[in-house]
Short mmCIF file of C-alpha atoms and ligand atoms in Angstrom, two decimals:
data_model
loop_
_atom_site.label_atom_id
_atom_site.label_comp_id
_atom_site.label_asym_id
_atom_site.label_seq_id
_atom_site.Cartn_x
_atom_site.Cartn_y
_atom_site.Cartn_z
CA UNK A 1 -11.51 0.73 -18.24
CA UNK A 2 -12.28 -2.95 -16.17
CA UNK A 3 -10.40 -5.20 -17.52
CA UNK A 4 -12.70 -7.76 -19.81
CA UNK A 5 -11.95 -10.96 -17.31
CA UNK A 6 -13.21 -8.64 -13.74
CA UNK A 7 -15.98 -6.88 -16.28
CA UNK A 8 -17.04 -10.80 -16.62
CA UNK A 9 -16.64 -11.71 -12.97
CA UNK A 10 -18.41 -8.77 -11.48
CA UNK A 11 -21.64 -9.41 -14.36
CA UNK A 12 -22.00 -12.91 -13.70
CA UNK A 13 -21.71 -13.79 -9.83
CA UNK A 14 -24.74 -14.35 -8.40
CA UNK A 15 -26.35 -11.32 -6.25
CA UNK A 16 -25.82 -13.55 -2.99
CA UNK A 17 -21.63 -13.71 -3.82
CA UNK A 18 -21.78 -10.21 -4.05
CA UNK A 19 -19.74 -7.62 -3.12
CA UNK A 20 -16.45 -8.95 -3.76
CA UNK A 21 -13.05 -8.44 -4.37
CA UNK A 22 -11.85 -8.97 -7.81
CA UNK A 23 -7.81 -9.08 -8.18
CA UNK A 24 -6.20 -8.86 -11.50
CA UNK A 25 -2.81 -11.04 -11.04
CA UNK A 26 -1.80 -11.03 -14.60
CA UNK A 27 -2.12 -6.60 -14.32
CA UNK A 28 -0.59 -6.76 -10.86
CA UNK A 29 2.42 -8.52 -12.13
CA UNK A 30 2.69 -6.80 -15.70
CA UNK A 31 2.74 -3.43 -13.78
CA UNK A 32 5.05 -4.44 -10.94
CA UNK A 33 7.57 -5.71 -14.35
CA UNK A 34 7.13 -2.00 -15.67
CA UNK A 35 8.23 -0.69 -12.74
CA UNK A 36 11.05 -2.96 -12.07
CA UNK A 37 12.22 -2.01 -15.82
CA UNK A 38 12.25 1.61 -15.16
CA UNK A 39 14.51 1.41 -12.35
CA UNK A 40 18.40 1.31 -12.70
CA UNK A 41 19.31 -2.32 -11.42
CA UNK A 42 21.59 -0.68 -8.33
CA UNK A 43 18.19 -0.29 -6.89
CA UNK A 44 16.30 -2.09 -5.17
CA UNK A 45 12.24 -2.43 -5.52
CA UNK A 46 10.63 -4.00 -2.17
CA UNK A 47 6.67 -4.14 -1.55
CA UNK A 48 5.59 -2.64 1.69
CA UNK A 49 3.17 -5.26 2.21
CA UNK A 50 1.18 -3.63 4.37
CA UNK A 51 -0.78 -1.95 0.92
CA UNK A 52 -2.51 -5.34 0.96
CA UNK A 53 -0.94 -8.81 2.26
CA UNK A 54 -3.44 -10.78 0.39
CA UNK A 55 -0.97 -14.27 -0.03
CA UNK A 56 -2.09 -14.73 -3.93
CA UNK A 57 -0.68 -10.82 -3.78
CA UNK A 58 2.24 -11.04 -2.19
CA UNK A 59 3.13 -14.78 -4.12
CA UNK A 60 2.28 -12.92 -7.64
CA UNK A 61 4.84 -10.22 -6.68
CA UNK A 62 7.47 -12.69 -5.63
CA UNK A 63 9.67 -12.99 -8.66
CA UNK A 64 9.09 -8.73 -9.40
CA UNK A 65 10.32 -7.33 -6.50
CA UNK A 66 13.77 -7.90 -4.49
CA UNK A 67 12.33 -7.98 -1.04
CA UNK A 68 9.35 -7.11 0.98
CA UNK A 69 9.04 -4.74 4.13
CA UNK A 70 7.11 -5.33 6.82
CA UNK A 71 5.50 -3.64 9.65
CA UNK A 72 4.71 -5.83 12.36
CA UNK A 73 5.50 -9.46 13.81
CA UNK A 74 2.27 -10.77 11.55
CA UNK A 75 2.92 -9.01 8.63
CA UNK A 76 6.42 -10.80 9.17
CA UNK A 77 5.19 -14.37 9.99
CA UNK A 78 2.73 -14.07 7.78
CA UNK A 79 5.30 -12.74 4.55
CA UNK A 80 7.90 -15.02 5.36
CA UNK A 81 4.70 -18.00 5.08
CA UNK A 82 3.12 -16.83 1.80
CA UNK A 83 6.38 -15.52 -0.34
CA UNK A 84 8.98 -17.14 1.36
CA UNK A 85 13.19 -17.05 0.76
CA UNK A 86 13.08 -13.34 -0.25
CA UNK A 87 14.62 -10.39 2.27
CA UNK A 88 12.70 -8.65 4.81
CA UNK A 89 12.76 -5.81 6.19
CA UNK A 90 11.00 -4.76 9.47
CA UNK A 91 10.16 -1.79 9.84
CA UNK A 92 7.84 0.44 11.84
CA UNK A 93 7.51 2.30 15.37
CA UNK A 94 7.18 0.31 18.82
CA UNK A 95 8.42 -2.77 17.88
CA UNK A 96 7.90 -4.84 21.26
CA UNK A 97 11.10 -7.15 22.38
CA UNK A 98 9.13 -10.18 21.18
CA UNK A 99 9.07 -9.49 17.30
CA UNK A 100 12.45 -8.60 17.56
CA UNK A 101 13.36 -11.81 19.03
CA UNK A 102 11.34 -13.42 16.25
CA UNK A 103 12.35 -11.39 13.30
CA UNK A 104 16.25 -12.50 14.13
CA UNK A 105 14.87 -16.02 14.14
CA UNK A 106 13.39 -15.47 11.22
CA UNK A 107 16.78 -14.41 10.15
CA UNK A 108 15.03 -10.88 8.46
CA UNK A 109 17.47 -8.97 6.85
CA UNK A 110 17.42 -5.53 7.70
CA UNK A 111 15.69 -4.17 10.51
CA UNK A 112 14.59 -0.09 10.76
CA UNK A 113 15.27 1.10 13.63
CA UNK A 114 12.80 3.43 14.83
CA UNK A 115 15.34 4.81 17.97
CA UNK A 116 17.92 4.61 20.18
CA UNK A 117 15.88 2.41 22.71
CA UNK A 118 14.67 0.59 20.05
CA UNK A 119 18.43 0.39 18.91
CA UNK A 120 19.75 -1.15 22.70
CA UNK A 121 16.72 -3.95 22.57
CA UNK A 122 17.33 -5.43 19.52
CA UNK A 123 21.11 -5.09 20.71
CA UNK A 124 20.84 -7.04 24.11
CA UNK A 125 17.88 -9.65 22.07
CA UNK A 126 20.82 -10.10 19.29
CA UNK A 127 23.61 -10.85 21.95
CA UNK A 128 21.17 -13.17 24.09
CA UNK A 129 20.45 -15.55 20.52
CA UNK A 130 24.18 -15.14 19.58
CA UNK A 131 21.75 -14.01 16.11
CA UNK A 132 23.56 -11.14 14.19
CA UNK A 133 21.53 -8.33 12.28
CA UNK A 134 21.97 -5.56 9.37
CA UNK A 135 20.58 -2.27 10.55
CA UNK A 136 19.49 1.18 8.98
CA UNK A 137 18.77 3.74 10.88
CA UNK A 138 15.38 5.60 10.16
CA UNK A 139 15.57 9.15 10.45
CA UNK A 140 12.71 11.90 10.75
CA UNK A 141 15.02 14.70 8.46
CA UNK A 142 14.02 17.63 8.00
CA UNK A 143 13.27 18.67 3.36
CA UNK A 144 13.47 22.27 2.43
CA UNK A 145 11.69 23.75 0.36
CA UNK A 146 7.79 22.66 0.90
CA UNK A 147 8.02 19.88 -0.77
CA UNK A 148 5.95 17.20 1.68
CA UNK A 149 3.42 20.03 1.42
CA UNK A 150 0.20 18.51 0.16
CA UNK A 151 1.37 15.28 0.40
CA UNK A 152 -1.62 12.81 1.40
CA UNK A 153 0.18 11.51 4.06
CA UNK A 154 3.15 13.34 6.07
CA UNK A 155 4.81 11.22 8.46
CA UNK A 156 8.39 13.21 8.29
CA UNK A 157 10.22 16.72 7.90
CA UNK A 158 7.94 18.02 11.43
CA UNK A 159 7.47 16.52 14.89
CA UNK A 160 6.62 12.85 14.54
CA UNK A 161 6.78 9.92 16.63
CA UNK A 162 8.44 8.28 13.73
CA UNK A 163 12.05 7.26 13.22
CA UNK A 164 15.20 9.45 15.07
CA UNK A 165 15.62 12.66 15.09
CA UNK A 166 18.39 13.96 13.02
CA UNK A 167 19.96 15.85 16.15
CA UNK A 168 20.53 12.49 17.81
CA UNK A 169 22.38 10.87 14.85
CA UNK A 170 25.91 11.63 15.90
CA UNK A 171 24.93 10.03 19.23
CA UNK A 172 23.45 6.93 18.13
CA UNK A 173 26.37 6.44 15.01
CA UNK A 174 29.01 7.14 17.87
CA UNK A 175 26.87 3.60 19.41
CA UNK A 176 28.34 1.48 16.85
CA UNK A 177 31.49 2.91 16.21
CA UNK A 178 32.32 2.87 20.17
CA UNK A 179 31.29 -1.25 19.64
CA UNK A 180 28.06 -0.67 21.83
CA UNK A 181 26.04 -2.84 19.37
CA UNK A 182 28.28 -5.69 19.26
CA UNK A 183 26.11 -8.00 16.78
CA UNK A 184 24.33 -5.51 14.81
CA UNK A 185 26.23 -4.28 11.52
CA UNK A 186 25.12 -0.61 10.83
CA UNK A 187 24.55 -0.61 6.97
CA UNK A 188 22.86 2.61 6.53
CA UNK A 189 19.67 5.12 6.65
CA UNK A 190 16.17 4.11 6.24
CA UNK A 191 13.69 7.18 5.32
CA UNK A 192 10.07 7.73 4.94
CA UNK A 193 9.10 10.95 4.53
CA UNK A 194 5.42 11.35 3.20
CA UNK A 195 3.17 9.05 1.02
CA UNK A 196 1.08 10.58 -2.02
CA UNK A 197 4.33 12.32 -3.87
CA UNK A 198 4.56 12.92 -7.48
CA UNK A 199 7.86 11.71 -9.17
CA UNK A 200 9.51 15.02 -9.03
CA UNK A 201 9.19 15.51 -5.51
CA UNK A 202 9.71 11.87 -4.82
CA UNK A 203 13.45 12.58 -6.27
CA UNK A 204 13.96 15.79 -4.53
CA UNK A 205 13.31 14.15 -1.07
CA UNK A 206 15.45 10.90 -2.36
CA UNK A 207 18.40 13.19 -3.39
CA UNK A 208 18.41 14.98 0.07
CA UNK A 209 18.29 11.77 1.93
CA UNK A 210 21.35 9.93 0.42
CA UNK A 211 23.56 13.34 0.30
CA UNK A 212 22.31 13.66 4.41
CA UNK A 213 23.27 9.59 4.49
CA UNK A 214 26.50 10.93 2.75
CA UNK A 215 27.10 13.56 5.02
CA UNK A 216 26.62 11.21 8.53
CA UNK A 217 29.16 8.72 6.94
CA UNK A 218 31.67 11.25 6.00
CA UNK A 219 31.31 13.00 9.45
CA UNK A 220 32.06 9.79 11.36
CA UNK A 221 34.32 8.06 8.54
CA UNK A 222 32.81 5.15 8.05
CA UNK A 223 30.62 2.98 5.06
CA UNK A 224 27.05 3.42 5.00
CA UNK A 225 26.21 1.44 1.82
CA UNK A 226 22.64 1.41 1.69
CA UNK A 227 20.10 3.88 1.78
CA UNK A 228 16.13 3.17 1.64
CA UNK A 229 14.40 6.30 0.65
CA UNK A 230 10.83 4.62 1.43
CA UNK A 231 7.74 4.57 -0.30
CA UNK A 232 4.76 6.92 -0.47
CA UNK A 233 4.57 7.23 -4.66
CA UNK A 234 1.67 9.36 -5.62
CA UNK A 235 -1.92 7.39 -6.63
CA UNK A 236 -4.28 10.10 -8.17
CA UNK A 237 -7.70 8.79 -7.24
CA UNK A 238 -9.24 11.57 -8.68
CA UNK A 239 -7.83 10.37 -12.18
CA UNK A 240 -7.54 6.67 -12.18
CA UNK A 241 -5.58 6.88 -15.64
CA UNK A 242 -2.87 9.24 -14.16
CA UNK A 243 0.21 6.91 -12.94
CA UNK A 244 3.30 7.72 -11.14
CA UNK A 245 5.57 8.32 -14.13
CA UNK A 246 8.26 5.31 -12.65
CA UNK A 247 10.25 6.47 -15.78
CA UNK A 248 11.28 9.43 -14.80
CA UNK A 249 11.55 8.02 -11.37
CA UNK A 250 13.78 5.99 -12.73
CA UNK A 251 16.42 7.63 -14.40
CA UNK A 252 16.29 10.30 -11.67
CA UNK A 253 17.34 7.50 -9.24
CA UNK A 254 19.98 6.20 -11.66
CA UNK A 255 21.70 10.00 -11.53
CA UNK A 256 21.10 10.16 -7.32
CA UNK A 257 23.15 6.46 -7.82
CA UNK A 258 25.46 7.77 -9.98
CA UNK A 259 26.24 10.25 -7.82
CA UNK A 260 27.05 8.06 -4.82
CA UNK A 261 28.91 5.05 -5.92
CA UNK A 262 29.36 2.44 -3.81
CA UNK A 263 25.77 3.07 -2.07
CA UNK A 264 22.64 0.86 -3.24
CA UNK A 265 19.32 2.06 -3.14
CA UNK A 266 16.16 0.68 -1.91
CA UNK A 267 13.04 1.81 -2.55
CA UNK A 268 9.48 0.63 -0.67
CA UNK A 269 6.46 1.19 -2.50
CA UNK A 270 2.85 -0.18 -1.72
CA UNK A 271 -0.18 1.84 -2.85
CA UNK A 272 1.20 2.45 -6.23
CA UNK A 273 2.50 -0.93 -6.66
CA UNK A 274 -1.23 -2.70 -5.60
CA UNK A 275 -4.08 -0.48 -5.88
CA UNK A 276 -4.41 -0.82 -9.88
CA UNK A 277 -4.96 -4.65 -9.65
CA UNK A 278 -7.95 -4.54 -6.95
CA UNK A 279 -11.61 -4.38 -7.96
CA UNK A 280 -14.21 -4.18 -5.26
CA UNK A 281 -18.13 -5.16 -7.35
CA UNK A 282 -21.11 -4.88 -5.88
CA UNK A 283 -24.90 -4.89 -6.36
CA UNK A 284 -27.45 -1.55 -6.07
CA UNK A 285 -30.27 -2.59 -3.65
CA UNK A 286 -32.04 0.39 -3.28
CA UNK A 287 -32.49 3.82 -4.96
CA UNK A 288 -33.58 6.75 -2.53
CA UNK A 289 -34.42 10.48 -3.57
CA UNK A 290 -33.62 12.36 -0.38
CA UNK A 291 -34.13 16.19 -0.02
CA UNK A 292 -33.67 16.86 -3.76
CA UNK A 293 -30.26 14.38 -3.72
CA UNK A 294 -30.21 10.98 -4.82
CA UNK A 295 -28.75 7.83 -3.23
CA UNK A 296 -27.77 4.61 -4.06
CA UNK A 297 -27.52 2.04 -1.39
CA UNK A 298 -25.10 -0.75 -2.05
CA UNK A 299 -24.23 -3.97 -0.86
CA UNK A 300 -21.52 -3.71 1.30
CA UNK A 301 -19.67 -0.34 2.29
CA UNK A 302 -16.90 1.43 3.74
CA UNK A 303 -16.57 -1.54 6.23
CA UNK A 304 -15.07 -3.42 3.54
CA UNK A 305 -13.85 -0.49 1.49
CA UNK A 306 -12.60 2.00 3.49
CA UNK A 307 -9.96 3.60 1.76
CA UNK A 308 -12.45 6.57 -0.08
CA UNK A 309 -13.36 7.36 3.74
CA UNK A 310 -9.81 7.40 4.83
CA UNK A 311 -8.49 9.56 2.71
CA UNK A 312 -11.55 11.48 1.78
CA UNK A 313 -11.94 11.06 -1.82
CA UNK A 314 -14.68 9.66 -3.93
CA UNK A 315 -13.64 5.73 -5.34
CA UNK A 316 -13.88 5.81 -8.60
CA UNK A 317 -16.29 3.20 -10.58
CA UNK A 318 -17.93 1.94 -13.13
CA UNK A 319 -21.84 1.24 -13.36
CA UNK A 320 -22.63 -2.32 -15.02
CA UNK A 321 -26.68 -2.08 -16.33
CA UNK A 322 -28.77 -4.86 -15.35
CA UNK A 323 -31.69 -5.37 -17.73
CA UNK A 324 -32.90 -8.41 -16.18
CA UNK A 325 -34.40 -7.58 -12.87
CA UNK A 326 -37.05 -9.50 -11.37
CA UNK A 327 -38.27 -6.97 -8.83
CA UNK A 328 -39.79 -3.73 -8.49
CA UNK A 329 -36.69 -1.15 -9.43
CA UNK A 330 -36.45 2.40 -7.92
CA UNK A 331 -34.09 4.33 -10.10
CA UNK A 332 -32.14 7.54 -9.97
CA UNK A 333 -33.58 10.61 -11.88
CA UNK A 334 -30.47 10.81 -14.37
CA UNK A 335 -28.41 13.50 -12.20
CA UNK A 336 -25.77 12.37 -9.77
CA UNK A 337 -25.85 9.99 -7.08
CA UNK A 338 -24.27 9.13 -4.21
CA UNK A 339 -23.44 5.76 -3.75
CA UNK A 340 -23.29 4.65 0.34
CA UNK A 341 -23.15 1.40 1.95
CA UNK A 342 -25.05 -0.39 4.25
CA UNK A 343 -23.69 1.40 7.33
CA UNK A 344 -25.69 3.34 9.88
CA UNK A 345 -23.38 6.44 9.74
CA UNK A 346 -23.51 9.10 7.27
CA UNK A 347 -19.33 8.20 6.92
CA UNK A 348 -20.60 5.05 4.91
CA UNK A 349 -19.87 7.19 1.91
CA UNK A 350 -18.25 5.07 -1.27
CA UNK A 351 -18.46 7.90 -3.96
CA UNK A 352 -19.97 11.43 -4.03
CA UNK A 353 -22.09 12.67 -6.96
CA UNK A 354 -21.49 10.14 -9.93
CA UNK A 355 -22.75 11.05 -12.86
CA UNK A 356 -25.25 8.56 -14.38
CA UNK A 357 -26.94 10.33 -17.34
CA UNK A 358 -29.16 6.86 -18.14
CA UNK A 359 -30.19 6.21 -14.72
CA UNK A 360 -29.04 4.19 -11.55
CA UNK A 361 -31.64 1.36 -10.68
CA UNK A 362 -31.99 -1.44 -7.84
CA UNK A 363 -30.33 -4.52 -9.59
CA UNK A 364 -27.26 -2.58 -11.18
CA UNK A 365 -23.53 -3.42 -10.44
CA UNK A 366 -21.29 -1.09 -9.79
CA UNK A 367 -17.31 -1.96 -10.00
CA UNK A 368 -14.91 0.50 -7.34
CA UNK A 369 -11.74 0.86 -9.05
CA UNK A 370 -8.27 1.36 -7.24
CA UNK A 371 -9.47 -1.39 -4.20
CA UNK A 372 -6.06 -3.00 -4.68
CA UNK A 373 -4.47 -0.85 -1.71
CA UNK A 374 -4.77 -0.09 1.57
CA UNK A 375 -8.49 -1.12 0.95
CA UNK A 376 -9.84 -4.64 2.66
CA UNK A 377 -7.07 -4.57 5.42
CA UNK A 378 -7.44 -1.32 6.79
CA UNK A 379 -11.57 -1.77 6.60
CA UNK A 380 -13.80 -2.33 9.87
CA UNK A 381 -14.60 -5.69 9.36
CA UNK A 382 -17.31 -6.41 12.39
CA UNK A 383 -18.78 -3.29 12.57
CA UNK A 384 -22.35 -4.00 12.02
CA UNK A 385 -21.52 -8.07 11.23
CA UNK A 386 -22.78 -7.94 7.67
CA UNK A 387 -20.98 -10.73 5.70
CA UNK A 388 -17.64 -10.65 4.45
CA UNK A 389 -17.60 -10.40 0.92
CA UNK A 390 -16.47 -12.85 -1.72
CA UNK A 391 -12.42 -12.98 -3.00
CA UNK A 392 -11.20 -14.12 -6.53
CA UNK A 393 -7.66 -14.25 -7.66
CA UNK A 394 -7.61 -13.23 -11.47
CA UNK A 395 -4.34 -15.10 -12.66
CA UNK A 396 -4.79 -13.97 -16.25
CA UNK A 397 -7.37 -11.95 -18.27
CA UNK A 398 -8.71 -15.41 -19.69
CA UNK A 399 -10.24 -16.94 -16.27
CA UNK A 400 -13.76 -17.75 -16.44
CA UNK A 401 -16.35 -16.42 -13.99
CA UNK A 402 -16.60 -20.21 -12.50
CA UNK A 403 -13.63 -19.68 -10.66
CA UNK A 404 -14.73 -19.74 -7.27
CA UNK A 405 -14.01 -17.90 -4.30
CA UNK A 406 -11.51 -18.35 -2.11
C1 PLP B 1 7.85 2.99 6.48
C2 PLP B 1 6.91 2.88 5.34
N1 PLP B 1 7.36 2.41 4.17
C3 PLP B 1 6.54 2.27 3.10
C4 PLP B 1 5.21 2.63 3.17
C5 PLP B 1 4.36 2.45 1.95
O1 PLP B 1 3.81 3.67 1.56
P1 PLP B 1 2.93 3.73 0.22
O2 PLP B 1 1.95 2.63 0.31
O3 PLP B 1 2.30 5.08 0.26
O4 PLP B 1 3.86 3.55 -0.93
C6 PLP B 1 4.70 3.14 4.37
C7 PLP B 1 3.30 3.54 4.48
O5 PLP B 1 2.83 4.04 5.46
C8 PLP B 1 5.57 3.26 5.49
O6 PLP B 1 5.14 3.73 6.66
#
């Protein structure tokens, strides 16, 4: 269902604004409060912003979430710009000595560390600025019981170049409590396991996390208050009305926490925080029958979309009829059609096989649903130098299609 405010946006922009990004703000931020309300309040909800760092994003999020994390020195400069006053945290693999020097500038407030190298440079940067920072630790551990199998995205539980391995953990611990790390305040484990988990799973690979966390403290007798069990909550593109059931979520987390007092958790969410509120629209200039298939080229592509031809799935959409059409208008023969982009590769693929029982013809819009993550920012911009499309910021269902782009 497009909300009645994009529906309106994506009818009435002229062909030549088109394709664009439509953003629902008032959605984004009603969904980010349902989320918020199904967690317990000892944890804590912080928007990886790498999902999408669109400012108008990350400002509408602002008041929902408790913190953002961040991947790189931009996404840091660039967070601490457009939302600013709320916790960091960096996180992410070969961080070079120059973000780290920046992030304890920018006073961020936790940094995962991604290993024991890792661990020594921000060390000897945090002694050099006299700066002092909170650290977890972000571990590759190993889950039991196949449950990362079939996760979209694995990027834990086997050989990774992400985070420490569990068999140096005494090792690195022994670091701070020998006073190796002088300035650095060890405050707990950091874990991201896999991305595309259901909510069951999700808690399984939560609860072994903090009782491992549990386990490390006891072992060296010390505090580790805070454990970050990442993101990675399951987006069904396949069935857009299918959510991550946060309520469950929720009250699972509030037994883990229950379990462990004393120890806040963090959570770190992206693509199921952001891709609801994205809308990419778009105009059908040409209609091809090809070897007994049809096609429908659109404006645009996978160079501004990418996300159906990263992770291999079909976008889901939405066909808007144009029965004004001042042209000659080639139309599909009622069966499915493929819908590509303007791309000279056979990868320019937005959706396979969409049913259109009345017909696809040159002049029709079609909205992508789900462009809210891991969509525009991960896309391949130049390729081909075809223009960049258009970007509204819906702040409410009421805006009017005269709102301009940005
Ligand atoms: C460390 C870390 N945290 C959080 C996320 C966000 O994951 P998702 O967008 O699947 O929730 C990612 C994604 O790769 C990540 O690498």
């Amino acid at each position: 269902m497009i909300p009645p405010a994009v529906h309106r946006l994506a009818r009435s922009l002229p062909a030549g604004r088109l394709p664009a990004y439509l953003y629902d703000l008032g959605a984004l931020r009603e969904h980010a409060r349902r989320i918020r309300e199904a967690l317990p309040e000892r944890v804590e909800l912080y928007y990886a912003a790498k999902a999408n760092p669109e400012a108008e994003i990350l400002a509408a999020l602002a008041d929902r979430v408790d913190g953002f994390e961040v991947a790189s020195g931009g996404e840091l400069a660039h967070v601490a710009d457009a939302a600013p006053g709320l916790p960091l945290a960096f996180g992410g693999p070969g961080k070079t000595p120059e973000e780290i020097e920046s992030a304890l500038r920018l006073g961020v407030a936790r940094f995962h560390v991604e290993s024991a190298h890792e661990l020594a440079v921000l060390a000897h940067s945090a002694a050099r600025s006299g700066a002092r920072a909170g650290v977890l630790l972000r571990f590759n551990l190993p889950v039991s019981g196949g449950l990362l199998d079939g996760s979209a995205l694995a990027m834990g539980g086997r050989p990774a170049p992400f985070g420490i391995d569990p068999s140096e953990a005494d090792a690195v611990v022994r670091g701070f409590t020998d006073g190796a790390y002088g300035r650095l305040e060890l405050r707990g484990v950091h874990a991201h396991l896999a991305s595309g988990l259901d909510a069951p799973r999700q808690l399984a690979v939560a609860g072994s996390v903090v009782r491992w966390s549990a386990g490390l403290a006891a072992r060296h007798g010390i505090a580790l208050p805070e454990v970050n069990v990442g993101g990675g909550m399951s987006v069904d593109y396949a069935r857009p009305g299918r959510r991550f059931d946060w309520t469950a979520y929720g009250k699972g987390l509030g037994r883990i926490a229950d379990d462990h007092p004393g120890v806040t958790l963090r959570i770190e969410p992206g693509r199921a925080v952001s891709a609801y509120c994205g809308w990419y629209a778009t105009e059908v200039l040409d209609v091809k029958h090809s070897h007994g298939e049809d096609f429908a080229v659109v404006r645009g592509g996978t160079h501004h979309l990418r996300t159906p031809a990263a992770k291999g799935h079909d976008q889901p959409c939405a066909v808007l009829a144009a029965e004004e059409w001042d042209r000659s208008r080639p139309m599909s023969r009622g069966g499915p059609v493929t819908l590509v982009g303007q791309l000279c590769t056979p990868k320019d693929v937005l959706a396979r096989a969409v049913p259109v029982p009345g017909g696809l013809r040159a002049g029709d819009r079609v909205v992508f649903a789900m462009a809210g993550a891991y969509a525009w920012n991960i896309s391949h911009h130049d390729f081909l130098m075809h223009p960049r499309p258009g970007f509204h910021f819906l702040p409410a269902s009421s805006v009017r299609p005269e709102d301009g782009p940005r």
